[in-house]
Short mmCIF file of C-alpha atoms in Angstrom, two decimals:
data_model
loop_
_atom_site.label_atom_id
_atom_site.label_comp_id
_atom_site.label_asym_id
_atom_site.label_seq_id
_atom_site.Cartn_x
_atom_site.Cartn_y
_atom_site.Cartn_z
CA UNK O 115 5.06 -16.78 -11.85
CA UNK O 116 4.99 -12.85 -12.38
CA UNK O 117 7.60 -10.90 -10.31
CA UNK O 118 6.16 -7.93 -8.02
CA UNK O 119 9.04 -5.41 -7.39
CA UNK O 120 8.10 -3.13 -3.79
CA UNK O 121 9.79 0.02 -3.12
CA UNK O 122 9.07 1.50 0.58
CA UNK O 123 9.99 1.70 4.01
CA UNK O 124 11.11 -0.76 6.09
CA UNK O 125 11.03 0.89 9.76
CA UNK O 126 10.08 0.35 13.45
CA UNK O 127 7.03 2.08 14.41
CA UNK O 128 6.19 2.98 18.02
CA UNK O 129 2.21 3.06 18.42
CA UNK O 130 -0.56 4.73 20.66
CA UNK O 131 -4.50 4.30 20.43
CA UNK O 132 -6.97 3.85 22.95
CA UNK O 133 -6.94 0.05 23.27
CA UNK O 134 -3.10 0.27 23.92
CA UNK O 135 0.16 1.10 23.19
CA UNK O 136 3.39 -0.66 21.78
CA UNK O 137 7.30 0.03 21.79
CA UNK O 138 9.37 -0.28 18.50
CA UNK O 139 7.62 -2.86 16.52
CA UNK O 140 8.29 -3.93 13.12
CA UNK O 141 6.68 -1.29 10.42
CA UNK O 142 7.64 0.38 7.41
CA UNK O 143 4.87 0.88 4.04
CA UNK O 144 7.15 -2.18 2.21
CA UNK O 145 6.88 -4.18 4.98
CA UNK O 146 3.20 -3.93 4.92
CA UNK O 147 3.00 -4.65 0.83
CA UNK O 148 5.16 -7.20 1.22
CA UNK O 149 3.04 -9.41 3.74
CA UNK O 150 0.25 -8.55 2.19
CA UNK O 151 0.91 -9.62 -1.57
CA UNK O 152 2.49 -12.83 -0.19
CA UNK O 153 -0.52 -14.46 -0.07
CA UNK O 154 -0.29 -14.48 -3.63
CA UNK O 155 1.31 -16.96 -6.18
CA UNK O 156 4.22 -14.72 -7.62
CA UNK O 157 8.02 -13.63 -6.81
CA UNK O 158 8.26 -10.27 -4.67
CA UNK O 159 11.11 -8.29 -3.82
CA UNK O 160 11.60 -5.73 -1.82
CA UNK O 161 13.62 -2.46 -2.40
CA UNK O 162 14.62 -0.64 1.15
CA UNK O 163 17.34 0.22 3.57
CA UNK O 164 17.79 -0.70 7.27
CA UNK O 165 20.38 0.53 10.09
CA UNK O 166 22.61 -2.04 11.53
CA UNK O 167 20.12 -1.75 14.47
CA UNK O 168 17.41 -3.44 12.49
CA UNK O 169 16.90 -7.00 13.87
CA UNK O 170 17.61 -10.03 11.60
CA UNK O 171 14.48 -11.61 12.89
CA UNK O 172 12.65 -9.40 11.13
CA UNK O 173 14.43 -10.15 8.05
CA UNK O 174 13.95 -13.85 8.30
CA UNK O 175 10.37 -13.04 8.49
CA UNK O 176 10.28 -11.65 5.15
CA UNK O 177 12.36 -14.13 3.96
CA UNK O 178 10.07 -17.00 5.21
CA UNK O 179 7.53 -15.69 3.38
CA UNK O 180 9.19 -16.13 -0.13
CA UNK O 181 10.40 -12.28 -0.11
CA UNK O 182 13.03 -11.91 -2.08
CA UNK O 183 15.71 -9.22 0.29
CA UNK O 184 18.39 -8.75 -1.56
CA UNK O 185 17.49 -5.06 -2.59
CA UNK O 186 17.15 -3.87 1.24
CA UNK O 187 20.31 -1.78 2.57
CA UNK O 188 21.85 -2.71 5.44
CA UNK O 189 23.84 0.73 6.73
CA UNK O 190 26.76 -0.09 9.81
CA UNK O 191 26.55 1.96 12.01
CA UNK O 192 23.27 3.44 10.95
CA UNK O 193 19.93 3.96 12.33
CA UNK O 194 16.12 2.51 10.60
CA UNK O 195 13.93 4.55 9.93
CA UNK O 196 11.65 5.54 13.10
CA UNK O 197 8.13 6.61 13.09
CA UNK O 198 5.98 7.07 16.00
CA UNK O 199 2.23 8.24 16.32
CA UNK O 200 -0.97 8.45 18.61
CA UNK O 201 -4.60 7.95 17.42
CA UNK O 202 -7.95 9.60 18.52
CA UNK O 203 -10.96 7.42 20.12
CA UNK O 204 -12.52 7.08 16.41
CA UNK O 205 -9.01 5.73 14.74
CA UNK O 206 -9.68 8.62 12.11
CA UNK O 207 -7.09 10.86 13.58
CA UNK O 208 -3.40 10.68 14.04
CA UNK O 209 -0.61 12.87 16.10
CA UNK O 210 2.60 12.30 14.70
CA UNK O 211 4.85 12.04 17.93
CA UNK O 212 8.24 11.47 16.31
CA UNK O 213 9.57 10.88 12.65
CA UNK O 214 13.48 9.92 12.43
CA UNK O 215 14.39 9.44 8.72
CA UNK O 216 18.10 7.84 9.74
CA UNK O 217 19.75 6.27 7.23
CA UNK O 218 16.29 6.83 4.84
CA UNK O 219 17.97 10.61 4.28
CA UNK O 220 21.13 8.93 2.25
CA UNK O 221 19.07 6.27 0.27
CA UNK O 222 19.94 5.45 -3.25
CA UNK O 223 17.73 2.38 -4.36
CA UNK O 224 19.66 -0.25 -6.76
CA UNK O 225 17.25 -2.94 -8.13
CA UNK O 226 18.43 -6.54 -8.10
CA UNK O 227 19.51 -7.61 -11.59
CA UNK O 228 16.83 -10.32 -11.04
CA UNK O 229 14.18 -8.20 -10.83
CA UNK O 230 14.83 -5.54 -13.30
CA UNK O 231 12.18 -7.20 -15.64
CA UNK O 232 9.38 -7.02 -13.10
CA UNK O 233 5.57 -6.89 -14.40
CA UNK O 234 4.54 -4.94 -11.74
CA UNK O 235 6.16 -2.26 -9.35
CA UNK O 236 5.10 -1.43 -6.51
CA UNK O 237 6.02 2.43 -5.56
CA UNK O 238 5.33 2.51 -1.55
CA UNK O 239 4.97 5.98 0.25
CA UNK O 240 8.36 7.71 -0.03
CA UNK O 241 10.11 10.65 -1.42
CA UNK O 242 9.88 10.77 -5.35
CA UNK O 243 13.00 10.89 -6.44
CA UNK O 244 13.38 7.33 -5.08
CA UNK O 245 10.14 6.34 -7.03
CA UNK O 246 11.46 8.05 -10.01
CA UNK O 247 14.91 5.96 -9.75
CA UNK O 248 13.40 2.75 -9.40
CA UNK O 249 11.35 3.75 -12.61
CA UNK O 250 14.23 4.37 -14.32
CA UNK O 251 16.54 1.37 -13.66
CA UNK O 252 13.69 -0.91 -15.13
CA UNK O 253 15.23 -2.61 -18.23
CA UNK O 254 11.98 -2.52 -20.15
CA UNK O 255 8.69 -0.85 -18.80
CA UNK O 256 6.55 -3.12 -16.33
CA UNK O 257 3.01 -3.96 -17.34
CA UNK O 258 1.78 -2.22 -14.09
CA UNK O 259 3.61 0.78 -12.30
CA UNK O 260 1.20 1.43 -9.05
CA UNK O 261 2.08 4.62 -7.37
CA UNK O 262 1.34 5.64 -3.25
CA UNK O 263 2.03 8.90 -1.70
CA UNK O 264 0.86 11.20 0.09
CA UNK O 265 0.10 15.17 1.10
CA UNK O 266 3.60 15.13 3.27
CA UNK O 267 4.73 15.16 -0.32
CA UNK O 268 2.63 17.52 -1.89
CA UNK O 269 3.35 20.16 0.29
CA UNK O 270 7.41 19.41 0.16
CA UNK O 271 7.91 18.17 -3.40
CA UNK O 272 4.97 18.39 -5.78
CA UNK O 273 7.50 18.92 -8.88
CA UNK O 274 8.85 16.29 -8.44
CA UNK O 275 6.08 14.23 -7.53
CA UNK O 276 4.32 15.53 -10.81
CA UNK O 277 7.14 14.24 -12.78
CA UNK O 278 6.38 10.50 -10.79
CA UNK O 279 2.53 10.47 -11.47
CA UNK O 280 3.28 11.41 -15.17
CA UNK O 281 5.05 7.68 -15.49
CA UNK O 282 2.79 5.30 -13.66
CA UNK O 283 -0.48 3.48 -14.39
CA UNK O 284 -2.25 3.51 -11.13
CA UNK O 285 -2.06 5.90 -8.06
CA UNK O 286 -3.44 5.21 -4.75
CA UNK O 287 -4.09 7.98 -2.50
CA UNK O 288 -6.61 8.65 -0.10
CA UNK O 289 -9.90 11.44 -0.69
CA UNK O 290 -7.87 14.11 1.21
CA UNK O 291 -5.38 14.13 -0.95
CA UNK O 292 -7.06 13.25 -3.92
CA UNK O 293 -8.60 16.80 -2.92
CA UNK O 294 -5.68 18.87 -2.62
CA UNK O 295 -3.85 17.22 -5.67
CA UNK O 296 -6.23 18.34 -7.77
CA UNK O 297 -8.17 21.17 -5.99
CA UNK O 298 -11.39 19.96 -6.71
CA UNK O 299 -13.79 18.85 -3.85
CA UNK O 300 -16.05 16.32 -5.97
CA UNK O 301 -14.14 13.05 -5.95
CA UNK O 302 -15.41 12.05 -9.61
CA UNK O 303 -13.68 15.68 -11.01
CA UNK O 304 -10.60 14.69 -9.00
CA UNK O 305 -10.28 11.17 -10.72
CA UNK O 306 -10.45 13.13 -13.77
CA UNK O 307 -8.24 15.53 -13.15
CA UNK O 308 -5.76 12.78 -12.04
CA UNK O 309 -6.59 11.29 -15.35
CA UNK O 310 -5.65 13.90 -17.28
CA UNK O 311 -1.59 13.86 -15.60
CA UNK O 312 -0.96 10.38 -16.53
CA UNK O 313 -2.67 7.62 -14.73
CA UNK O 314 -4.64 5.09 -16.51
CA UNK O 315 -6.27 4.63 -13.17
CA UNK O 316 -7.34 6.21 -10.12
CA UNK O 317 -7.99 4.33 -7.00
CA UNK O 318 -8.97 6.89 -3.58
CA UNK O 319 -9.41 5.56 -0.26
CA UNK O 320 -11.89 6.18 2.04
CA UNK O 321 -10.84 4.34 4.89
CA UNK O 322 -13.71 2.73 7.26
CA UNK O 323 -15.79 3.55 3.99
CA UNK O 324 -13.92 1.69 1.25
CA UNK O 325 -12.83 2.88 -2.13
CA UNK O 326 -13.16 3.68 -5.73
CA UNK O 327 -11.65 2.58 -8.83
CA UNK O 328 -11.81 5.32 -11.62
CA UNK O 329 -11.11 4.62 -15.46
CA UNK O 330 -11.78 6.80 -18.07
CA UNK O 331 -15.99 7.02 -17.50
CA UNK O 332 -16.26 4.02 -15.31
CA UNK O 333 -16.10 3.97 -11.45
CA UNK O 334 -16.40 0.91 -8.86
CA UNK O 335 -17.01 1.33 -5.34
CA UNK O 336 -15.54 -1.46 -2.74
CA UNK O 337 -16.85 -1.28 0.77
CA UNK O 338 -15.22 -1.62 3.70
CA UNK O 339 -16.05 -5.16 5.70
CA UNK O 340 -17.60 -3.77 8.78
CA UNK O 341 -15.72 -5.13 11.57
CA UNK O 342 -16.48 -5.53 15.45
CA UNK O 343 -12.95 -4.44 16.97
CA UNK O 344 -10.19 -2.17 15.18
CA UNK O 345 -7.00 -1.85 17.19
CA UNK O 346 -4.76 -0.10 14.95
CA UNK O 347 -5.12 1.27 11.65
CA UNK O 348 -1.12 1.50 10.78
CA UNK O 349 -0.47 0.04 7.97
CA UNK O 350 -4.00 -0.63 6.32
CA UNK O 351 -3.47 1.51 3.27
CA UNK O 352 -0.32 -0.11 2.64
CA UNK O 353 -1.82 -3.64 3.28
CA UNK O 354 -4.53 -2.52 0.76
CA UNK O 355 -2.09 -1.95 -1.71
CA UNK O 356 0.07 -5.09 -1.17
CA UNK O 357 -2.99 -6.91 -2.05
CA UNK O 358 -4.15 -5.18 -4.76
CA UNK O 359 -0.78 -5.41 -6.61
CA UNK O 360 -0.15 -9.28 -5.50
CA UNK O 361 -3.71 -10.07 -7.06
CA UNK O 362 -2.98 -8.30 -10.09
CA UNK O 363 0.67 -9.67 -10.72
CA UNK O 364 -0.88 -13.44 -9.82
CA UNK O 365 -3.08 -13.23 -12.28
CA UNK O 366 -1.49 -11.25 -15.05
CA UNK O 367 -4.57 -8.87 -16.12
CA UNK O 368 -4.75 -5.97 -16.38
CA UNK O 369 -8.50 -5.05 -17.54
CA UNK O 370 -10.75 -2.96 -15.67
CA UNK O 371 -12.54 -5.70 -14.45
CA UNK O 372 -9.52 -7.57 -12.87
CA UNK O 373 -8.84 -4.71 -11.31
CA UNK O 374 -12.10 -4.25 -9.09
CA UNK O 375 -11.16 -7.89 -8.41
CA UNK O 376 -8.04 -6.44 -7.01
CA UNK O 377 -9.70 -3.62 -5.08
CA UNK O 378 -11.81 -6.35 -3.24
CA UNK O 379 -8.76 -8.26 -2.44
CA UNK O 380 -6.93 -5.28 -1.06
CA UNK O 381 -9.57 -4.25 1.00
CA UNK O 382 -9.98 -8.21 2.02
CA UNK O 383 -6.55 -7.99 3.71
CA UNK O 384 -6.68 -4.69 4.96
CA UNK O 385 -9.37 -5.48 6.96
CA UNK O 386 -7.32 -8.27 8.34
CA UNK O 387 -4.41 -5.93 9.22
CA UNK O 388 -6.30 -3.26 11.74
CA UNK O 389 -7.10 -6.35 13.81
CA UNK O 390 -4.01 -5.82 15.71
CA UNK O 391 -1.45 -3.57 16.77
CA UNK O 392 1.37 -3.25 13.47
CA UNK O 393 1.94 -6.06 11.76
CA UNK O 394 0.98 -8.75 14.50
CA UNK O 395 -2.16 -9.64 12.27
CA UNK O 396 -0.72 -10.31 8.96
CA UNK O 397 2.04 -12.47 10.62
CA UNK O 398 -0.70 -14.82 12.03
CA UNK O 399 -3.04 -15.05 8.87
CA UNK O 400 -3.59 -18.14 7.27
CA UNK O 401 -5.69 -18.69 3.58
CA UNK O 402 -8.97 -20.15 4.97
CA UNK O 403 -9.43 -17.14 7.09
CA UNK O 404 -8.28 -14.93 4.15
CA UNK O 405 -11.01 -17.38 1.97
CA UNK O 406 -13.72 -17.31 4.68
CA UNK O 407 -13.68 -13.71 4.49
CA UNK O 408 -13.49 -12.79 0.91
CA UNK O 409 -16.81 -14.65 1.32
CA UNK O 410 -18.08 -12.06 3.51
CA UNK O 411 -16.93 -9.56 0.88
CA UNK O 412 -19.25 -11.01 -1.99
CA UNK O 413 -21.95 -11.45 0.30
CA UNK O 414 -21.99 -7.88 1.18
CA UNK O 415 -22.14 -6.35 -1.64
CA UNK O 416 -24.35 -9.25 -3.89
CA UNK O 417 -28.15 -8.22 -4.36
CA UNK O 418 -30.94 -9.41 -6.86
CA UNK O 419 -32.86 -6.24 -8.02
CA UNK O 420 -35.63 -6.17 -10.89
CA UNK O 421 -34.90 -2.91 -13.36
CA UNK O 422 -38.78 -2.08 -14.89
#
């Protein structure tokens, strides 16, 4: 089996949006990859730290699902990371309410011997210096480094973020920040542009309406399944990119085409995940439902034309 390597959060998350609200709940971007890209055939790992106040039931939940834990931190006496937030009526918009980094401000990631030879890595939304760690204590370079961040980032760090996106193969970021990465409004110029500082391939997300894959001259667009009831959108980008990486280290390719296979899985999931508030969803998923509506997937975007 290939061996997925995740680095992210692994956090308790504290939601509000107009169907409800929660208390801490189990979050965190690796905790969303992870559950995501188990519904794969392959050996994950995760890369993280905790606070002694993190519950071992969430652990065992990873665990049950073949995730290998070893790499995530366990601080006494510390705190896990905290983030809470409030969305608008159209799920679009977010208040940040609180953000408590804890024991996230003293992390120094160690990979597990184990996975050291990983195909693919998985670098979730954190600071870069982590990412740039994780890079480095590869022992050879993976077939597929997939990077996430975000503008938080590129306001506080773009040098060192630069130095990130130089190394990997794919970044995944959403058009807003595709935008202000690059400074260029079209979408197709900021692809390029991305391009041009290192990445093989581009992949922007457009939330409610899908994404794009960019390589070299070639672009595929993925639509978003259009669902009846969204509860909380926490956690779909992240569940996006779990499944986009677990499809890609199942299967071992790493064409162009395989990889608007991936997009369509990643989106599959995602749409999955919003179904319910944090990670409730992805918990309670089984593969005929994640079958029945990859189905839907193909039939939405299938069409017979005639080109005169």
């Amino acid at each position: 089996m290939g061996k997925l390597l995740i680095v992210g959060t692994v956090a308790f998350d504290a939601i509000e949006t107009p169907f409800g609200k929660t208390d801490k709940i189990l979050g965190g971007a690796a905790t969303f990859i992870g559950l995501a890209a188990s519904h794969f055939n392959l050996d994950a790992a995760i890369i993280s730290v905790v606070g002694e106040d993190f519950p071992q039931d969430y652990l065992d939940l990873l665990k049950d699902r073949d995730i290998d834990i070893s790499g995530i931190e366990i601080v006494p006496g510390g705190k896990t990371f905290f983030w809470s937030g409030k969305y608008g009526n159209d799920l679009n918009t977010r208040e940040t309410l609180a953000t408590e980094p804890n024991v996230l401000i003293d992390f120094k990631p160690v990979v597990p011997d184990n996975f050291k030879d990983a195909d693919v890595v998985m670098l979730g939304n954190l600071h870069p210096d982590i990412q740039l760690s994780v890079i480095e204590q590869m022992e050879e370079r993976p077939k597929l480094i997939v990077l996430d961040t975000m503008n938080f980032w590129m306001n506080t760090t773009l040098p060192e973020l630069m130095k990130v996106i130089e190394k990997v193969d794919v970044i995944t970021i959403n058009d807003e920040e595709a935008r202000q990465l690059t400074n260029e409004y079209s979408l197709v110029r900021a692809a390029a542009a991305i391009h041009e500082m290192g990445p093989k391939y581009v992949v922007i997300k457009k939330g409610e309406h899908g994404a794009l894959l960019f390589h070299k001259e070639r672009i595929f667009f993925a639509p978003a399944l259009p669902l009846e009831e969204v509860f909380d959108p926490t956690g779909a980008g992240d569940t996006f990119a779990g499944g986009f990486v677990g499809y890609i280290t199942e299967s071992g390719n790493i064409s162009f085409n395989n990889l608007r296979n991936a997009v369509i899985h990643g989106s599959n999931l995602a749409s999955f995940c919003v179904e319910r508030f944090g990670t409730e969803r992805m918990l309670n998923l089984d593969r005929k439902e994640v079958g029945q509506r990859l189905q839907e997937f193909v039939e939405l975007t299938q069409f017979d034309i005639e080109i005169e």
